[in-house]
mmCIF file of C-alpha atoms in Angstrom:
data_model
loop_
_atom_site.group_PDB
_atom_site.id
_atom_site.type_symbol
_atom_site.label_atom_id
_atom_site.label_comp_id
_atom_site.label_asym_id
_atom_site.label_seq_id
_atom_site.Cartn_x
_atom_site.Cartn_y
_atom_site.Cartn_z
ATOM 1 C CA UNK A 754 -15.838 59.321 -12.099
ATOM 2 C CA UNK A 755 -17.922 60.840 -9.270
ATOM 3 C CA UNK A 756 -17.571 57.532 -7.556
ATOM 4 C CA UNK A 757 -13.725 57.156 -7.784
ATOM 5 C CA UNK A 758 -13.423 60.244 -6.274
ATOM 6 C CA UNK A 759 -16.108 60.423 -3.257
ATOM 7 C CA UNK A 760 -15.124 56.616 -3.155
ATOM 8 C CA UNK A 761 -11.248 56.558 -3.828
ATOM 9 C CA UNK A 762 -10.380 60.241 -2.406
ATOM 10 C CA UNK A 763 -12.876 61.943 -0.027
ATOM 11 C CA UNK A 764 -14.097 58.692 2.178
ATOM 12 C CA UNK A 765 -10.279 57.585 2.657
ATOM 13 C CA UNK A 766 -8.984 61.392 3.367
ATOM 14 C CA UNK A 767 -11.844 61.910 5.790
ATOM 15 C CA UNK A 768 -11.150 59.210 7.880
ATOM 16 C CA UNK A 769 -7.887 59.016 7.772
ATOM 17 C CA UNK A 770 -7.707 62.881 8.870
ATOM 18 C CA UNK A 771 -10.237 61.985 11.714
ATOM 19 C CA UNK A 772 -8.110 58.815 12.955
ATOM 20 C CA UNK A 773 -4.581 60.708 12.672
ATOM 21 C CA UNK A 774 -5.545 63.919 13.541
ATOM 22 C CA UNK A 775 -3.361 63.939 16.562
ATOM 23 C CA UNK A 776 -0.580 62.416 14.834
ATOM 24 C CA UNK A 777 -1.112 64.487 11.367
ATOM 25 C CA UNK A 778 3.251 63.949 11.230
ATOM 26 C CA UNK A 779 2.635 60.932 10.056
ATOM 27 C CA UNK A 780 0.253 62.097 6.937
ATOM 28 C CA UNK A 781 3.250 64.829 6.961
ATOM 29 C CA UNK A 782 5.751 62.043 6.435
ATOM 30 C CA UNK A 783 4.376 59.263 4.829
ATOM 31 C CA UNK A 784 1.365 60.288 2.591
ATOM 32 C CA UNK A 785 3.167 61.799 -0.488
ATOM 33 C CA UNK A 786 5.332 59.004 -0.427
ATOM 34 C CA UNK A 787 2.104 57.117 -0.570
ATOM 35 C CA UNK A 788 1.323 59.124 -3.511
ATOM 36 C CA UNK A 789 4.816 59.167 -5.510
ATOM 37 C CA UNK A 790 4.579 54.686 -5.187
ATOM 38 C CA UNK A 791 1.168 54.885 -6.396
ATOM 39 C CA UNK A 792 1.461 57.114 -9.482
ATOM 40 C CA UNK A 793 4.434 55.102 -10.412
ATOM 41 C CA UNK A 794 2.655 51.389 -10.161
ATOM 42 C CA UNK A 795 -0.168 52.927 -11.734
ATOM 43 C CA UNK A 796 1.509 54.559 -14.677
ATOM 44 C CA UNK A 797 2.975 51.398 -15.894
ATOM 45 C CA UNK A 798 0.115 48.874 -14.539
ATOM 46 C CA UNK A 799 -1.984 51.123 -17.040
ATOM 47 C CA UNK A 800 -0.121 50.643 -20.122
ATOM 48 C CA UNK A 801 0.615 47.058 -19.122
ATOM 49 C CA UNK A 802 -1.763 45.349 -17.029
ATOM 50 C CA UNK A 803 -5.368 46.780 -15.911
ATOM 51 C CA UNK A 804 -7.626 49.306 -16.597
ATOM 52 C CA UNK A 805 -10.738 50.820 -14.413
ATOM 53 C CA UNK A 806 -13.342 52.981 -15.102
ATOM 54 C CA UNK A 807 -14.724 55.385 -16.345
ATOM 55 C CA UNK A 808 -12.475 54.910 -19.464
ATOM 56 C CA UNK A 809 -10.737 58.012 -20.701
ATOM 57 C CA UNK A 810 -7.892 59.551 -22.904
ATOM 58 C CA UNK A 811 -5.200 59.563 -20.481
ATOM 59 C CA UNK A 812 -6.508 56.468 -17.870
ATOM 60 C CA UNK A 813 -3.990 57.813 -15.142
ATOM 61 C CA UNK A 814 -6.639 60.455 -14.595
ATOM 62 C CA UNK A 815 -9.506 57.832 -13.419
ATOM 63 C CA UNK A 816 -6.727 56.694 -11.067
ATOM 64 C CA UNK A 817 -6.003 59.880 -9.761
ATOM 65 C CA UNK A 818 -8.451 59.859 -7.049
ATOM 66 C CA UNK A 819 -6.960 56.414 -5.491
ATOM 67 C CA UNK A 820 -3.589 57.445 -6.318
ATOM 68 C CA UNK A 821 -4.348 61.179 -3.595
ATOM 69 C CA UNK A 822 -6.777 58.806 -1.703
ATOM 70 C CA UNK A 823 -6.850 55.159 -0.464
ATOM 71 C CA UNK A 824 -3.705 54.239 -1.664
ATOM 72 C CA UNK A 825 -0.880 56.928 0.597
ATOM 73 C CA UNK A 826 -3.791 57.327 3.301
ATOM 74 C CA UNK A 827 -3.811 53.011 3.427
ATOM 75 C CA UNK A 828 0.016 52.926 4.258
ATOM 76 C CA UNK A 829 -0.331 56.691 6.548
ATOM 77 C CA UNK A 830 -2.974 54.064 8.442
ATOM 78 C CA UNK A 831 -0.012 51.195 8.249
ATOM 79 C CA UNK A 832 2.665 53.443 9.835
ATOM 80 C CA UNK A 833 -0.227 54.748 12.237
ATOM 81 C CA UNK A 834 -0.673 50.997 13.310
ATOM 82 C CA UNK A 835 2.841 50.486 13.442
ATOM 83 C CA UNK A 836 4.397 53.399 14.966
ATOM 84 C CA UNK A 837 1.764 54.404 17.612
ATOM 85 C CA UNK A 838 -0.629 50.973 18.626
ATOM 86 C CA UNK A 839 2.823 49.291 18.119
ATOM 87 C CA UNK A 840 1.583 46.660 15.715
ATOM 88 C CA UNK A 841 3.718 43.626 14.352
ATOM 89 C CA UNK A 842 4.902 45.223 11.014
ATOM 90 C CA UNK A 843 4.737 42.738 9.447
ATOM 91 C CA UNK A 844 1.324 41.592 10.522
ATOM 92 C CA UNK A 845 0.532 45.483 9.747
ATOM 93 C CA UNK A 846 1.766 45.334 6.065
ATOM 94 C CA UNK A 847 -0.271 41.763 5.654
ATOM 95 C CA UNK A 848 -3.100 43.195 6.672
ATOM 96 C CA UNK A 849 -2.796 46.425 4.426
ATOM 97 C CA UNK A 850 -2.033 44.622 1.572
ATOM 98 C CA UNK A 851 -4.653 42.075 2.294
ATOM 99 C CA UNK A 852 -6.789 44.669 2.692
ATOM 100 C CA UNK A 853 -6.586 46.918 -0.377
ATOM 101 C CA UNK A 854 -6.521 43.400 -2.706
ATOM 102 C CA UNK A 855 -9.697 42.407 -1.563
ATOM 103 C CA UNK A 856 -11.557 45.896 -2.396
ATOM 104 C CA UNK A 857 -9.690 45.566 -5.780
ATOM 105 C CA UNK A 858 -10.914 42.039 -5.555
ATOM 106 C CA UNK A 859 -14.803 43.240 -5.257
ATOM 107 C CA UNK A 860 -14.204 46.301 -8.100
ATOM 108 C CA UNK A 861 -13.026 43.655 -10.376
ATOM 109 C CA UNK A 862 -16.425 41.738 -9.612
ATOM 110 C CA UNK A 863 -18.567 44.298 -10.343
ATOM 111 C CA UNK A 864 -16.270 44.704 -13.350
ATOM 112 C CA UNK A 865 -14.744 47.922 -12.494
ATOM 113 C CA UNK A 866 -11.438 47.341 -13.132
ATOM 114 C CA UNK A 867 -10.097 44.860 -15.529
ATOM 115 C CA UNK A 868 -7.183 43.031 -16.088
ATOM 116 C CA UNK A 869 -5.046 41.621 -19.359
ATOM 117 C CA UNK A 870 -1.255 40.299 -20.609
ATOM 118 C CA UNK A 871 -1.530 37.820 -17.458
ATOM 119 C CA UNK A 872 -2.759 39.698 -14.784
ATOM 120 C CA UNK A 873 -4.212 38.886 -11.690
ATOM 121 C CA UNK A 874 -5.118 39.055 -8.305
ATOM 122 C CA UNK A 875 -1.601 37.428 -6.762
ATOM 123 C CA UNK A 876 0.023 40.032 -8.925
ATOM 124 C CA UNK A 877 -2.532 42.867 -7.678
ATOM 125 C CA UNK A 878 -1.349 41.527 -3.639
ATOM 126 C CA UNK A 879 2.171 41.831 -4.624
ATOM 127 C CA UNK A 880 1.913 45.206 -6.171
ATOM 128 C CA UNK A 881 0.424 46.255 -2.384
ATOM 129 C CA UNK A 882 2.577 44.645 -0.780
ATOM 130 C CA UNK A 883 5.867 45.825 -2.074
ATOM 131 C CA UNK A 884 4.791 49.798 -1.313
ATOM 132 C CA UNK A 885 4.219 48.317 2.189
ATOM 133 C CA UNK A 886 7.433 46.728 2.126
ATOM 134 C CA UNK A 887 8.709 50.172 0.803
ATOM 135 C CA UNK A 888 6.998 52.697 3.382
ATOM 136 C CA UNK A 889 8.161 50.184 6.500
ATOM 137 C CA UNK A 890 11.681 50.963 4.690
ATOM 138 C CA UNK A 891 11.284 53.976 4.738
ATOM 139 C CA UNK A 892 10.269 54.371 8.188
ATOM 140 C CA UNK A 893 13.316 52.488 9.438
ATOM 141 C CA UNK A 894 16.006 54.880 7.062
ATOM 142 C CA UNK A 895 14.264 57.998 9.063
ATOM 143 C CA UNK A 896 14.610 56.680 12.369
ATOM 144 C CA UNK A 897 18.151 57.018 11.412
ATOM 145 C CA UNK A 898 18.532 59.749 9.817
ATOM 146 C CA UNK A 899 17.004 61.908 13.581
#
């Protein structure tokens, strides 16, 4: 568990406070989103679909580091790319996705997290890549809303 968290929470928050720490709006904005998509995904992927370790009672708990860590700081980073260094955003949300499959990619290697009923990787992208899809959304409905 000590690794999901230095691993899944600290690491991601530490960077991501040191890249956006002039733009900390955009953690403001977009990181409990991050963290509302992920606790959903997660809370039915769980019951459903994958499980990682450490096993416990309640397995949303050995989650809980990614779901306050990588997973909202991964699309603040997006909207950071997108927004300020005026990345493609759809090149941007690739990339994220791309990104965050791969390290699930290696955890299920070293046998981490595993999968059942049909799972797999091309699932795993596609659960990325919708909250992607879902933050740019988002992003676009505020400009709006100014």
């Amino acid at each position: 568990m000590l690794g999901n968290i230095l691993l899944g929470m600290v690491v991601p928050i530490l960077l991501a406070v040191w890249i956006l720490r002039r733009n900390l709006k955009i953690l403001v904005i977009y990181y409990p989103l991050g963290v509302a998509i992920a606790s959903c995904i997660n809370n039915v992927g769980f019951n459903y679909f994958w499980n990682i370790l450490p096993n416990t009672r309640n397995q949303s708990f050995a989650a809980l580091p990614m779901n306050l860590g990588i997973y909202p700081i991964a699309g603040c980073l997006m909207m950071y790319a997108i927004i300020v260094k005026d990345a493609k955003p759809w090149v941007a949300i690739l990339v994220s996705a791309l990104s965050l499959t791969l390290l699930e990619w290696l955890a299920k290697m070293m046998g981490h997290v595993i999968y059942f009923n049909g799972w797999n990787i091309i699932w795993t992208f596609l659960s990325y890549l919708l909250p992607f899809v879902l933050a740019y959304g988002y992003s676009k409905i505020m400009r709006y809303t100014k």
